[in-house]
Coordinates of C-alpha atoms in Angstrom, one line a residue:
M254 CA 199.4 171.8 -0.1
A255 CA 197.9 168.5 1.1
R256 CA 195.4 166.8 -1.2
V257 CA 192.0 166.2 0.2
P258 CA 191.5 162.7 1.2
V259 CA 189.2 160.4 -0.9
L260 CA 186.1 159.4 1.3
A261 CA 184.6 156.0 0.8
A262 CA 182.3 153.4 2.5
G263 CA 181.8 149.7 2.4
G264 CA 180.8 146.5 4.3
I265 CA 181.8 143.4 5.9
V266 CA 178.9 141.4 4.4
L267 CA 177.7 138.3 5.9
R268 CA 175.5 135.7 4.4
R269 CA 173.4 133.5 6.5
E270 CA 174.6 130.0 6.4
A271 CA 175.4 127.2 8.8
T272 CA 178.8 128.9 8.8
P273 CA 178.4 132.5 8.0
L274 CA 180.2 133.6 4.8
V275 CA 182.0 136.7 4.0
A276 CA 181.7 138.5 0.5
V277 CA 184.9 139.4 -1.4
V278 CA 184.9 141.0 -4.9
R279 CA 187.2 140.6 -7.8
L280 CA 188.0 144.0 -9.5
R281 CA 187.9 143.7 -13.5
K282 CA 190.6 146.5 -14.0
R283 CA 193.2 145.3 -11.6
N284 CA 192.1 141.6 -11.1
E285 CA 192.4 142.1 -7.3
W286 CA 190.2 140.6 -4.6
V287 CA 188.9 143.4 -2.3
L288 CA 186.3 144.1 0.3
P289 CA 183.1 145.8 -1.4
K290 CA 183.2 149.4 -1.1
G291 CA 183.2 152.7 -3.1
K292 CA 183.4 156.5 -3.1
L293 CA 180.6 158.7 -1.7
D294 CA 178.4 160.3 -4.3
D295 CA 177.4 164.0 -3.8
G296 CA 174.9 164.4 -1.1
E297 CA 175.4 160.8 0.3
T298 CA 176.0 160.0 3.9
P299 CA 178.8 157.3 4.5
R300 CA 176.3 154.8 5.5
E301 CA 174.0 155.3 2.4
A302 CA 177.1 155.1 0.3
A303 CA 178.1 152.0 1.8
E304 CA 174.7 150.2 1.1
R305 CA 174.7 151.4 -2.2
E306 CA 178.1 150.4 -3.2
V307 CA 177.9 146.9 -1.5
R308 CA 174.5 146.3 -3.6
E309 CA 176.1 147.4 -6.8
E310 CA 179.4 145.3 -6.3
T311 CA 177.8 142.0 -4.8
G312 CA 174.4 142.2 -6.6
H313 CA 172.7 141.5 -3.1
D314 CA 170.2 143.5 -1.1
V315 CA 171.6 144.0 2.4
S316 CA 170.5 145.2 5.8
V317 CA 173.0 147.6 7.5
H318 CA 174.0 147.0 11.1
E319 CA 176.8 148.0 13.5
F320 CA 179.5 150.4 12.5
L321 CA 182.8 148.4 12.5
G322 CA 185.6 150.8 11.9
T323 CA 187.6 153.0 9.5
L324 CA 190.4 152.0 7.4
V325 CA 192.9 154.8 6.3
Y326 CA 195.7 154.1 3.7
E327 CA 197.5 155.6 0.9
F328 CA 196.3 155.0 -2.7
G329 CA 197.3 156.6 -5.8
G330 CA 199.2 159.3 -3.9
R331 CA 196.2 160.3 -1.8
S332 CA 194.8 159.2 1.5
K333 CA 191.7 157.0 1.4
V334 CA 189.4 156.9 4.4
V335 CA 187.0 153.9 4.2
H336 CA 184.0 153.5 6.8
Y337 CA 182.8 150.0 7.0
W338 CA 179.5 148.7 8.5
R339 CA 178.5 145.0 9.3
M340 CA 175.8 144.0 6.7
Q341 CA 173.7 140.9 6.4
T342 CA 172.0 139.3 3.2
S343 CA 170.4 136.0 2.4
G344 CA 169.4 134.1 -0.6
G345 CA 170.7 134.9 -4.0
P346 CA 171.7 138.0 -5.9
S347 CA 168.8 140.4 -7.0
H348 CA 170.8 142.8 -9.1
A349 CA 173.3 142.6 -11.9
L350 CA 176.9 143.4 -11.0
M351 CA 178.4 146.7 -12.0
D352 CA 180.9 146.6 -14.8
D353 CA 184.0 147.2 -12.5
I354 CA 183.3 143.9 -10.7
R355 CA 184.3 140.7 -12.4
A356 CA 183.2 138.2 -9.7
V357 CA 181.9 137.8 -6.2
D358 CA 182.9 135.1 -3.9
W359 CA 181.5 134.1 -0.4
L360 CA 184.0 132.4 1.8
P361 CA 184.5 131.7 5.6
L362 CA 186.2 134.3 7.5
E363 CA 189.7 133.0 7.5
A364 CA 189.5 132.1 3.9
A365 CA 188.2 135.5 3.0
V366 CA 191.2 137.1 4.8
E367 CA 193.5 135.0 2.7
R368 CA 191.8 135.7 -0.4
L369 CA 192.2 139.6 -0.2
S370 CA 194.9 140.9 -2.2
R371 CA 195.9 144.0 -0.1
S372 CA 197.6 143.6 3.1
H373 CA 195.9 146.5 4.8
E374 CA 192.5 145.0 4.1
Q375 CA 193.6 141.7 5.3
A376 CA 194.7 143.0 8.6
F377 CA 191.5 145.0 9.0
L378 CA 189.3 142.0 8.2
A379 CA 191.3 139.8 10.5
N380 CA 190.5 142.3 13.4
V381 CA 187.0 143.3 12.7
G382 CA 185.7 140.0 11.1
P383 CA 185.3 138.2 14.5
L384 CA 183.4 141.2 16.0
A385 CA 181.0 141.1 13.0
L386 CA 180.5 137.3 13.3
E387 CA 179.8 137.5 17.0
A388 CA 177.3 140.4 16.5
A389 CA 175.5 138.5 13.9
V390 CA 175.2 135.3 16.1
L391 CA 174.0 137.6 19.1
A392 CA 171.4 139.2 16.8
E393 CA 170.1 135.7 15.8
L394 CA 169.7 134.7 19.5
E395 CA 167.9 137.7 20.5
P396 CA 164.2 136.9 21.1
R397 CA 162.0 138.4 18.4
P398 CA 159.2 140.9 19.6
K399 CA 155.8 139.3 20.0
A400 CA 153.3 140.2 17.4
R401 CA 150.7 142.6 18.7
P402 CA 147.1 141.1 18.9
S403 CA 144.8 141.9 16.2
A404 CA 141.7 144.0 16.5
I405 CA 139.6 140.7 16.3
D406 CA 141.7 139.2 19.1
K407 CA 141.1 142.1 21.2
R408 CA 137.4 141.9 20.8
R409 CA 137.5 138.1 21.5
G410 CA 139.3 138.6 24.6
R411 CA 137.5 141.7 25.9
R412 CA 135.3 141.1 29.0
L413 CA 132.1 142.7 29.5
A414 CA 132.2 145.6 32.0
T415 CA 130.9 145.1 35.3
P416 CA 127.9 147.4 35.9
Q417 CA 128.6 150.0 38.6
V418 CA 126.1 150.1 41.4
S419 CA 125.8 153.6 43.0
R420 CA 126.4 153.7 46.8
P421 CA 124.3 155.8 49.2
M422 CA 125.8 159.2 50.4
P423 CA 127.2 159.0 53.7
A424 CA 125.1 160.8 56.4
P425 CA 126.4 164.4 56.9
E426 CA 128.0 165.0 60.2
A427 CA 126.1 167.0 62.8
P428 CA 127.0 170.8 63.3
S429 CA 129.6 171.3 65.9
S430 CA 128.2 172.4 69.4
D431 CA 131.3 174.7 69.9
P432 CA 130.1 178.2 70.7
S433 CA 132.6 179.5 67.9
S434 CA 130.5 178.0 65.4
A435 CA 127.7 180.5 66.0
G436 CA 129.3 182.7 63.3
I437 CA 128.2 180.0 60.6
A438 CA 124.5 180.5 61.3
P439 CA 123.6 181.8 58.0
E440 CA 125.4 179.1 56.1
L441 CA 123.6 176.6 58.3
G442 CA 120.3 178.0 57.4
T443 CA 121.2 177.9 53.8
A444 CA 122.5 174.4 54.1
T445 CA 119.2 173.3 55.9
A446 CA 117.1 174.8 53.2
S447 CA 118.9 173.0 50.6
A448 CA 118.8 169.6 52.4
E449 CA 115.0 170.1 52.8
A450 CA 114.6 170.8 49.2
G451 CA 116.7 167.7 48.3
A452 CA 114.5 165.6 50.6
A453 CA 111.4 166.9 48.9
A454 CA 112.8 166.2 45.6
L455 CA 113.6 162.7 46.6
E456 CA 110.0 162.1 47.6
A457 CA 108.7 163.7 44.5
A458 CA 110.9 161.7 42.2
P459 CA 109.0 159.4 39.9
Q460 CA 109.5 155.7 40.5
S461 CA 111.2 153.6 38.0
P462 CA 108.7 151.3 35.9
N463 CA 110.8 148.5 37.0
A464 CA 111.0 149.6 40.7
D465 CA 109.3 146.4 42.0
A466 CA 111.8 144.2 40.2
I467 CA 114.8 146.1 41.9
P468 CA 113.7 146.7 45.5
T469 CA 117.3 147.4 46.6
V470 CA 117.3 150.8 44.8
R471 CA 114.2 152.0 46.4
D472 CA 115.3 150.8 50.0
R473 CA 118.5 152.9 49.4
R474 CA 116.3 155.9 48.4
K475 CA 114.2 155.7 51.4
N476 CA 117.2 155.2 53.6
L477 CA 118.8 158.3 52.1
M478 CA 115.8 160.4 52.8
Q479 CA 115.5 159.2 56.4
R480 CA 119.2 160.1 56.9
V481 CA 118.5 163.6 55.7
R482 CA 115.5 164.0 57.8
D483 CA 117.6 162.8 60.8
W484 CA 120.2 165.4 59.9
L485 CA 117.7 168.3 59.8
R486 CA 116.4 167.4 63.3
R487 CA 119.9 167.4 64.7
A488 CA 120.9 170.6 63.0
A489 CA 117.7 172.4 64.3

């Protein structure tokens, strides 16, 4: 019966420098230089485990980016499956190293490949390392989103709304002289009565205290009343 593979996760960790540097860690027990990685805890996703293990083995907080690939190899009589992500860090360490790690070194890519003790990790880093470096450079070149204007800036740039001036209603069209329109006489009578009531309401409407200061409004009202009377005469 085949044994269940060991699931692990880690990172190709880059530190921001003029020449980006790659993290390699030295195991205390075997005295080997390896890529930072570790087995998944119960309930962890590979990505979560990768970030945790890298933080514990390098002492640096990291940001996790693209998935780079999976490395499968035999270790201790069992298959080991390790998922790797590109990770970034800057500045110095913020956590103590875990007991299993003796040292951390930051090297240019080619030197990091040579430093690794295991041939399968050397081959893996030699293949995915250039992709990680290219992705990091492209991410630095991407324009950063502009900051949204604050509420104060919005208020400063807000323009006063232009007052809306109501326009007079267009004059209603005269009823059709077509004989077939005779069937709408009751509706015409109702419309005429409504129009007469509207004209009376316009005449009875109180004038604004500032009517003399706004002659255009009063003129439009008289113009509208005259149009209603003209329409009533045509409808009769």
